[in-house]
Amino acid sequence: MTITSRIRSICIIFIFLFSATIFAQAENKPKNIIFMIGDGMGIGHITAARIENGPLNLERFKIMGMHMTGSANDPVTDSAAAGTALATGYKTNNDMVGQTPDGVPLKNLMEYAREAGKSTGITVTSILPHATPAAFSAHHVARYHYDVITEEQALSGLDVMIGGGLSNYYPKSFSGSRRKDEKHVLNLLRQQMPVVLSIETLRKINAPDRLAAILSPGHLPEASKRDYTLGELSAKAIEILARNQKGFVLMVEGSQIDLAAHANDMPRITSEVIDFDSAVKTCLDFAEADGNTLVVVTADHETAGLTLPMKSIENNRVVKPAFSSDNHTALMVPIFAFGPGAEQFGGMQDIADVGRTMIELVK
Ligand SMILES: [Zn+2]
C-alpha cells in the first residue's frame, strides 16, 4: 500500500466515523417532545406527595438530573425568567418573558418546532398568559402585561391552548373583563381556531386540528376543587397534536404547585403535585406506547424552602412541614427524562442548558 492510498484509507475511515456520529445523533432526536413543568416544585414538594400518596408516576423515570435555577439578575428566579430559560435556552431578568435583558426577542422552543413542521401546544392550570406559558409563546418586557401577552399568544401559531384566564380575553366594557383596553381577544382567537369554554364541551368535541379551551375566568379551580385532572387535559392536547406526522411539542404546566407553596398550604401542595403526576402518567403512557417521544419533567424553581424535619410526619401525613419562605428560593430542582435524547438531561446543569438541549433536539 502506497503512502497516498494509506492516507486515503485513513481519511475514509474518519469520514465514516464522523458520518456515523452525525447519523447516530440524528437518529436520537425524538419525533415528539413533551416538556412538563411543575411550577415551584422542589424535592420537598415531591417528597411530601410521595409520603401522602404512595408511589408516583415520577418514579417510572430512570434518568434524572438537577438544575440551578437562577436568572440573569438574581440567583432567586421568578417564573418569567425561569420559563424564558427553559423555553429559549437563554437567561433573562426576573419579570421578562421571551427576550434578553436588553429587550431582544429570543426564539422559543415552539418557534423552532414550527420551523421543523411540528404542531405545538400548551396545557396549564393557570391563566393562559401566565409567566410560564407566556415564555413559550410571547416576547415581552413585563410578565404582568397580560393584555399584550394574550394577544401575542393568540397569534403565536400554537395549535392547542388549554388553561384558564377567560376574563383576559374580553374587552374592558364587558362585565368580568380584566382587560384595560377594548380589544376582543376571544374573537381574535376564534379567527385562529375553534374555542371551547367548558370541560363538558371539551370532552364532547370531536377534536379538530387546532383548539383552544379556556375553562375558567381566572386560574383553573385548584386541583381538589375540580372534577377533571391535568392528566385528562393533557390527553386531549396529545390527541389533537399527535395527528401531525412530523410530530409535536407540548408544554404541560402544573401551575398551581407554586401558588399553594406561596400560601404555605401543605394539603394543597400535595394535591397539586398529585394532579401534576396524573399528567405525568398520561404523557409517559403515551411516550412508552409511541416509542419516539421524549418526556422531560422539571420545575422552574423551588417555592417556599419546604423541608420535612423530624416529627413533621405522622401516619403517612405531613402534619408539621417547615417552610423557610413564602416566596421562591435558590434551591436546585430535579429533572426527570424518558425517551430519545433523555440521557442529555442527566447530571447537574444550569436551567438555560436544559432549554438549549431541548431546542437542539427539536431543530
Ligand atoms: Zn411563584
Coordinates of C-alpha atoms and ligand atoms in Angstrom, one line a residue:
M1 CA 0.0 0.0 0.0
T2 CA 1.4 3.4 -1.0
I3 CA 1.5 6.3 1.4
T4 CA -1.1 8.1 -0.6
S5 CA -3.5 5.2 -0.6
R6 CA -2.9 4.7 3.2
I7 CA -3.8 8.3 3.8
R8 CA -6.8 7.9 1.6
S9 CA -8.0 4.9 3.6
I10 CA -7.5 6.7 6.9
C11 CA -9.5 9.7 5.6
I12 CA -12.3 7.3 4.5
I13 CA -12.4 5.7 8.0
F14 CA -12.5 9.2 9.6
I15 CA -15.3 10.3 7.3
F16 CA -17.2 7.1 8.0
L17 CA -16.8 7.6 11.8
F18 CA -17.8 11.2 11.5
S19 CA -21.0 10.5 9.5
A20 CA -21.8 7.6 11.8
T21 CA -21.7 10.0 14.8
I22 CA -23.9 12.6 13.0
F23 CA -26.3 9.8 11.9
A24 CA -26.5 8.5 15.4
Q25 CA -27.3 12.0 16.8
A26 CA -30.0 12.5 14.1
E27 CA -31.4 9.1 15.0
N28 CA -31.5 10.0 18.6
K29 CA -33.8 13.0 18.0
P30 CA -37.4 12.4 19.2
K31 CA -40.4 12.9 16.9
N32 CA -42.4 14.4 19.8
I33 CA -41.4 16.3 22.9
I34 CA -43.5 16.8 26.0
F35 CA -42.0 19.3 28.3
M36 CA -43.6 19.2 31.8
I37 CA -43.0 21.9 34.3
G38 CA -44.1 21.7 38.0
D39 CA -44.1 25.4 38.9
G40 CA -42.3 25.8 42.2
M41 CA -41.9 22.0 42.6
G42 CA -38.8 21.1 44.6
I43 CA -37.7 18.0 46.3
G44 CA -39.7 18.8 49.4
H45 CA -43.0 19.0 47.4
I46 CA -42.3 15.7 45.7
T47 CA -41.3 14.0 48.9
A48 CA -44.5 15.2 50.7
A49 CA -46.7 13.9 47.8
R50 CA -44.8 10.6 47.8
I51 CA -45.3 10.2 51.6
E52 CA -49.0 11.0 51.4
N53 CA -49.9 9.4 48.1
G54 CA -47.6 6.4 47.9
P55 CA -45.8 5.7 44.6
L56 CA -45.8 8.4 42.0
N57 CA -45.6 8.2 38.2
L58 CA -42.4 10.3 38.5
E59 CA -40.8 7.1 39.8
R60 CA -41.1 5.5 36.4
F61 CA -38.2 7.7 35.1
K62 CA -34.8 6.1 35.1
I63 CA -32.8 9.2 34.1
M64 CA -32.5 12.1 36.5
G65 CA -30.6 15.3 36.8
M66 CA -30.6 18.6 38.7
H67 CA -30.5 22.2 37.6
M68 CA -29.6 25.6 39.1
T69 CA -32.5 27.9 38.5
G70 CA -31.0 31.5 38.9
S71 CA -32.0 34.2 36.5
A72 CA -29.7 36.8 34.8
N73 CA -30.1 39.3 37.6
D74 CA -31.0 37.2 40.6
P75 CA -29.9 33.8 42.0
V76 CA -33.5 33.5 43.1
T77 CA -35.5 33.5 39.8
D78 CA -39.2 34.2 39.1
S79 CA -41.3 32.1 36.8
A80 CA -40.9 34.6 33.9
A81 CA -37.1 34.4 33.7
A82 CA -37.1 30.7 34.5
G83 CA -39.7 30.0 31.9
T84 CA -37.6 32.0 29.4
A85 CA -34.5 30.0 30.2
L86 CA -36.4 26.7 29.7
A87 CA -38.2 27.9 26.6
T88 CA -35.3 29.7 24.8
G89 CA -32.0 28.4 26.3
Y90 CA -31.1 32.0 27.5
K91 CA -31.2 33.6 30.9
T92 CA -33.1 36.9 31.3
N93 CA -34.0 39.2 34.1
N94 CA -36.9 38.5 36.5
D95 CA -40.2 39.7 35.2
M96 CA -39.2 39.4 31.5
V97 CA -40.6 36.8 29.1
G98 CA -39.0 35.6 25.9
Q99 CA -36.5 38.4 25.5
T100 CA -32.9 39.2 26.6
P101 CA -32.3 41.7 29.5
D102 CA -31.7 44.2 26.7
G103 CA -35.1 43.6 25.1
V104 CA -34.0 41.5 22.1
P105 CA -36.7 38.8 21.3
L106 CA -35.5 35.2 21.9
K107 CA -36.7 32.4 19.6
N108 CA -38.5 29.8 21.8
L109 CA -38.9 26.1 21.6
M110 CA -42.3 26.3 19.9
E111 CA -41.0 28.6 17.2
Y112 CA -38.2 26.1 16.4
A113 CA -40.7 23.3 16.5
R114 CA -43.0 25.0 13.9
E115 CA -40.0 25.6 11.7
A116 CA -39.5 21.8 11.8
G117 CA -43.1 21.3 10.7
K118 CA -44.3 20.1 14.1
S119 CA -47.5 21.1 15.9
T120 CA -47.3 22.9 19.2
G121 CA -49.4 23.2 22.3
I122 CA -49.6 24.4 25.9
T123 CA -51.7 22.9 28.7
V124 CA -51.7 24.7 32.0
T125 CA -53.7 25.1 35.2
S126 CA -53.1 28.9 35.4
I127 CA -54.4 31.6 33.2
L128 CA -53.0 31.1 29.7
P129 CA -51.0 34.3 29.6
H130 CA -49.3 33.5 33.0
A131 CA -45.5 33.6 33.1
T132 CA -44.5 30.0 32.1
P133 CA -46.9 29.6 29.1
A134 CA -46.1 33.2 28.1
A135 CA -42.4 32.3 27.9
F136 CA -43.3 29.6 25.3
S137 CA -45.5 31.9 23.2
A138 CA -44.6 35.6 23.7
H139 CA -41.8 38.1 24.0
H140 CA -42.4 40.9 26.4
V141 CA -40.6 43.1 28.9
A142 CA -43.2 42.6 31.7
R143 CA -44.9 39.3 32.6
Y144 CA -47.9 41.0 34.1
H145 CA -48.8 42.9 30.9
Y146 CA -51.5 40.2 30.3
D147 CA -53.4 42.4 27.8
V148 CA -50.4 42.4 25.4
I149 CA -49.4 38.8 26.1
T150 CA -52.9 37.3 25.4
E151 CA -53.0 38.9 22.1
E152 CA -49.5 37.9 21.1
Q153 CA -50.1 34.3 22.3
A154 CA -53.4 34.1 20.3
L155 CA -51.4 34.9 17.1
S156 CA -48.3 32.9 18.0
G157 CA -49.2 29.9 15.9
L158 CA -49.9 27.5 18.8
D159 CA -52.2 24.7 17.7
V160 CA -53.5 23.8 21.2
M161 CA -54.1 26.1 24.2
I162 CA -55.7 24.7 27.3
G163 CA -56.0 26.6 30.5
G164 CA -57.8 29.4 32.3
G165 CA -58.0 33.2 32.0
L166 CA -61.2 34.0 30.1
S167 CA -61.5 37.4 31.7
N168 CA -58.2 38.4 30.0
Y169 CA -59.9 37.9 26.6
Y170 CA -63.0 40.1 26.8
P171 CA -63.0 43.9 26.1
K172 CA -62.8 46.2 29.2
S173 CA -66.5 47.2 28.8
F174 CA -67.7 43.6 29.2
S175 CA -68.7 42.5 32.7
G176 CA -66.0 40.5 34.4
S177 CA -63.3 41.6 32.0
R178 CA -59.8 42.1 33.4
R179 CA -58.6 44.0 30.3
K180 CA -57.6 47.7 30.3
D181 CA -58.5 48.1 26.6
E182 CA -61.4 47.3 24.3
K183 CA -59.7 44.6 22.3
H184 CA -61.9 41.4 21.9
V185 CA -59.1 38.9 22.0
L186 CA -61.6 36.0 22.2
N187 CA -62.8 36.9 18.8
L188 CA -59.3 37.2 17.6
L189 CA -58.5 33.7 18.9
R190 CA -61.7 32.4 17.3
Q191 CA -60.4 33.6 13.9
Q192 CA -57.4 31.3 14.5
M193 CA -59.0 28.1 15.9
P194 CA -62.2 26.7 17.5
V195 CA -62.5 27.8 21.1
V196 CA -64.4 25.9 23.8
L197 CA -65.2 27.4 27.2
S198 CA -66.2 24.4 29.3
I199 CA -64.9 21.0 30.3
E200 CA -68.1 19.4 29.1
T201 CA -67.7 20.8 25.6
L202 CA -64.0 19.9 25.6
R203 CA -64.9 16.3 26.5
K204 CA -67.5 16.0 23.8
I205 CA -65.8 17.8 20.9
N206 CA -64.6 15.7 18.1
A207 CA -61.2 17.3 18.3
P208 CA -60.3 19.5 15.3
D209 CA -56.6 20.1 14.2
R210 CA -56.3 23.2 16.4
L211 CA -58.2 24.0 19.5
A212 CA -58.3 26.5 22.4
A213 CA -60.1 25.6 25.7
I214 CA -60.4 28.4 28.2
L215 CA -62.1 26.7 31.1
S216 CA -62.4 29.4 33.8
P217 CA -62.4 33.2 34.2
G218 CA -59.0 33.2 36.1
H219 CA -56.7 30.3 37.0
L220 CA -58.4 26.9 36.8
P221 CA -60.0 25.8 40.1
E222 CA -57.4 24.3 42.4
A223 CA -56.9 20.5 41.9
S224 CA -59.1 19.4 44.8
K225 CA -62.0 21.5 43.6
R226 CA -62.4 20.4 40.0
D227 CA -63.7 17.2 38.5
Y228 CA -61.1 16.9 35.9
T229 CA -57.3 16.4 36.2
L230 CA -54.4 17.9 34.4
G231 CA -53.9 14.3 33.1
E232 CA -57.3 14.5 31.3
L233 CA -56.4 17.9 29.8
S234 CA -53.0 16.7 28.6
A235 CA -54.6 13.6 27.0
K236 CA -56.9 15.9 24.9
A237 CA -53.9 18.0 23.9
I238 CA -51.9 14.9 22.8
E239 CA -55.0 13.5 20.9
I240 CA -55.0 16.7 18.7
L241 CA -51.3 17.3 18.4
A242 CA -50.3 13.6 17.6
R243 CA -52.1 13.8 14.3
N244 CA -49.2 15.7 12.8
Q245 CA -47.0 13.1 11.0
K246 CA -43.9 15.3 11.6
G247 CA -44.5 15.3 15.4
F248 CA -45.4 17.8 18.1
V249 CA -44.1 19.7 21.1
L250 CA -46.4 20.1 24.1
M251 CA -45.6 22.1 27.2
V252 CA -47.7 21.0 30.3
E253 CA -47.5 23.0 33.5
G254 CA -48.7 22.1 37.0
S255 CA -49.0 25.9 37.5
Q256 CA -50.6 25.9 41.0
I257 CA -48.0 23.9 43.0
D258 CA -46.3 27.4 43.2
L259 CA -49.5 29.2 44.3
A260 CA -50.0 26.6 47.0
A261 CA -46.4 26.9 48.2
H262 CA -46.6 30.7 48.3
A263 CA -49.5 30.2 50.7
N264 CA -47.5 27.6 52.7
D265 CA -50.6 25.4 52.3
M266 CA -49.4 21.8 52.7
P267 CA -52.5 19.8 51.8
R268 CA -53.0 21.9 48.7
I269 CA -49.3 21.5 47.7
T270 CA -49.7 17.7 47.9
S271 CA -52.9 17.7 45.9
E272 CA -51.4 19.9 43.2
V273 CA -48.3 17.7 42.9
I274 CA -50.6 14.6 42.6
D275 CA -52.6 16.4 39.9
F276 CA -49.4 17.1 38.1
D277 CA -48.4 13.5 38.5
S278 CA -51.7 12.5 36.8
A279 CA -50.4 14.3 33.7
V280 CA -47.0 12.6 34.1
K281 CA -48.9 9.3 33.8
T282 CA -50.8 10.4 30.7
C283 CA -47.6 11.7 29.0
L284 CA -45.4 8.7 30.0
D285 CA -48.1 6.2 28.9
F286 CA -48.2 7.9 25.5
A287 CA -44.4 8.1 25.2
E288 CA -43.9 4.4 26.1
A289 CA -46.5 3.3 23.6
D290 CA -45.3 5.6 20.9
G291 CA -41.6 4.9 21.3
N292 CA -40.4 8.1 19.7
T293 CA -41.4 10.7 22.3
L294 CA -39.2 12.5 24.7
V295 CA -40.8 13.4 28.1
V296 CA -38.8 15.8 30.3
V297 CA -40.3 16.8 33.7
T298 CA -38.7 19.5 35.8
A299 CA -39.5 22.7 37.8
D300 CA -38.8 26.3 37.0
H301 CA -37.6 26.9 40.6
E302 CA -38.4 25.8 44.2
T303 CA -41.0 27.7 46.2
A304 CA -41.2 28.1 50.0
G305 CA -38.0 26.3 51.0
L306 CA -40.1 23.3 52.0
T307 CA -38.5 20.7 54.2
L308 CA -39.9 17.8 56.3
P309 CA -37.9 17.8 59.6
M310 CA -38.1 15.1 62.3
K311 CA -41.6 14.7 63.8
S312 CA -43.2 16.5 60.8
I313 CA -44.7 13.2 59.5
E314 CA -47.4 11.2 61.3
N315 CA -49.2 8.1 59.8
N316 CA -48.1 8.9 56.3
R317 CA -49.4 12.5 56.6
V318 CA -47.2 15.6 56.6
V319 CA -48.5 17.4 59.7
K320 CA -45.8 19.9 60.5
P321 CA -43.9 20.9 57.4
A322 CA -41.2 23.5 57.7
F323 CA -41.4 26.5 55.3
S324 CA -38.4 28.8 55.2
S325 CA -40.1 31.3 52.9
D326 CA -43.4 32.3 51.3
N327 CA -41.5 33.0 48.1
H328 CA -39.1 31.4 45.7
T329 CA -35.7 30.1 46.8
A330 CA -32.4 29.4 45.0
L331 CA -32.6 25.6 45.7
M332 CA -31.8 23.3 42.8
V333 CA -34.7 21.4 41.3
P334 CA -34.8 17.9 39.8
I335 CA -35.1 16.8 36.1
F336 CA -36.7 13.5 35.1
A337 CA -36.3 12.3 31.4
F338 CA -37.6 9.5 29.3
G339 CA -37.2 8.7 25.6
P340 CA -34.9 9.6 22.7
G341 CA -32.3 12.1 24.0
A342 CA -33.2 11.6 27.6
E343 CA -29.6 10.9 28.7
Q344 CA -28.7 14.5 27.8
F345 CA -30.7 15.7 30.8
G346 CA -28.8 13.7 33.4
G347 CA -26.3 15.3 35.8
M348 CA -26.2 18.7 37.2
Q349 CA -26.6 21.7 34.9
D350 CA -27.9 25.2 34.6
I351 CA -31.5 25.9 33.8
A352 CA -30.6 27.6 30.5
D353 CA -28.7 24.4 29.4
V354 CA -32.0 22.5 29.8
G355 CA -33.7 24.8 27.4
R356 CA -30.8 24.8 25.0
T357 CA -30.7 21.0 24.9
M358 CA -34.4 20.8 24.2
I359 CA -34.0 23.2 21.3
E360 CA -31.2 21.2 19.8
L361 CA -33.4 18.1 20.0
V362 CA -36.2 19.8 18.1
K363 CA -34.2 21.5 15.4
Ligands
ZN1 ZN -44.2 31.8 42.4

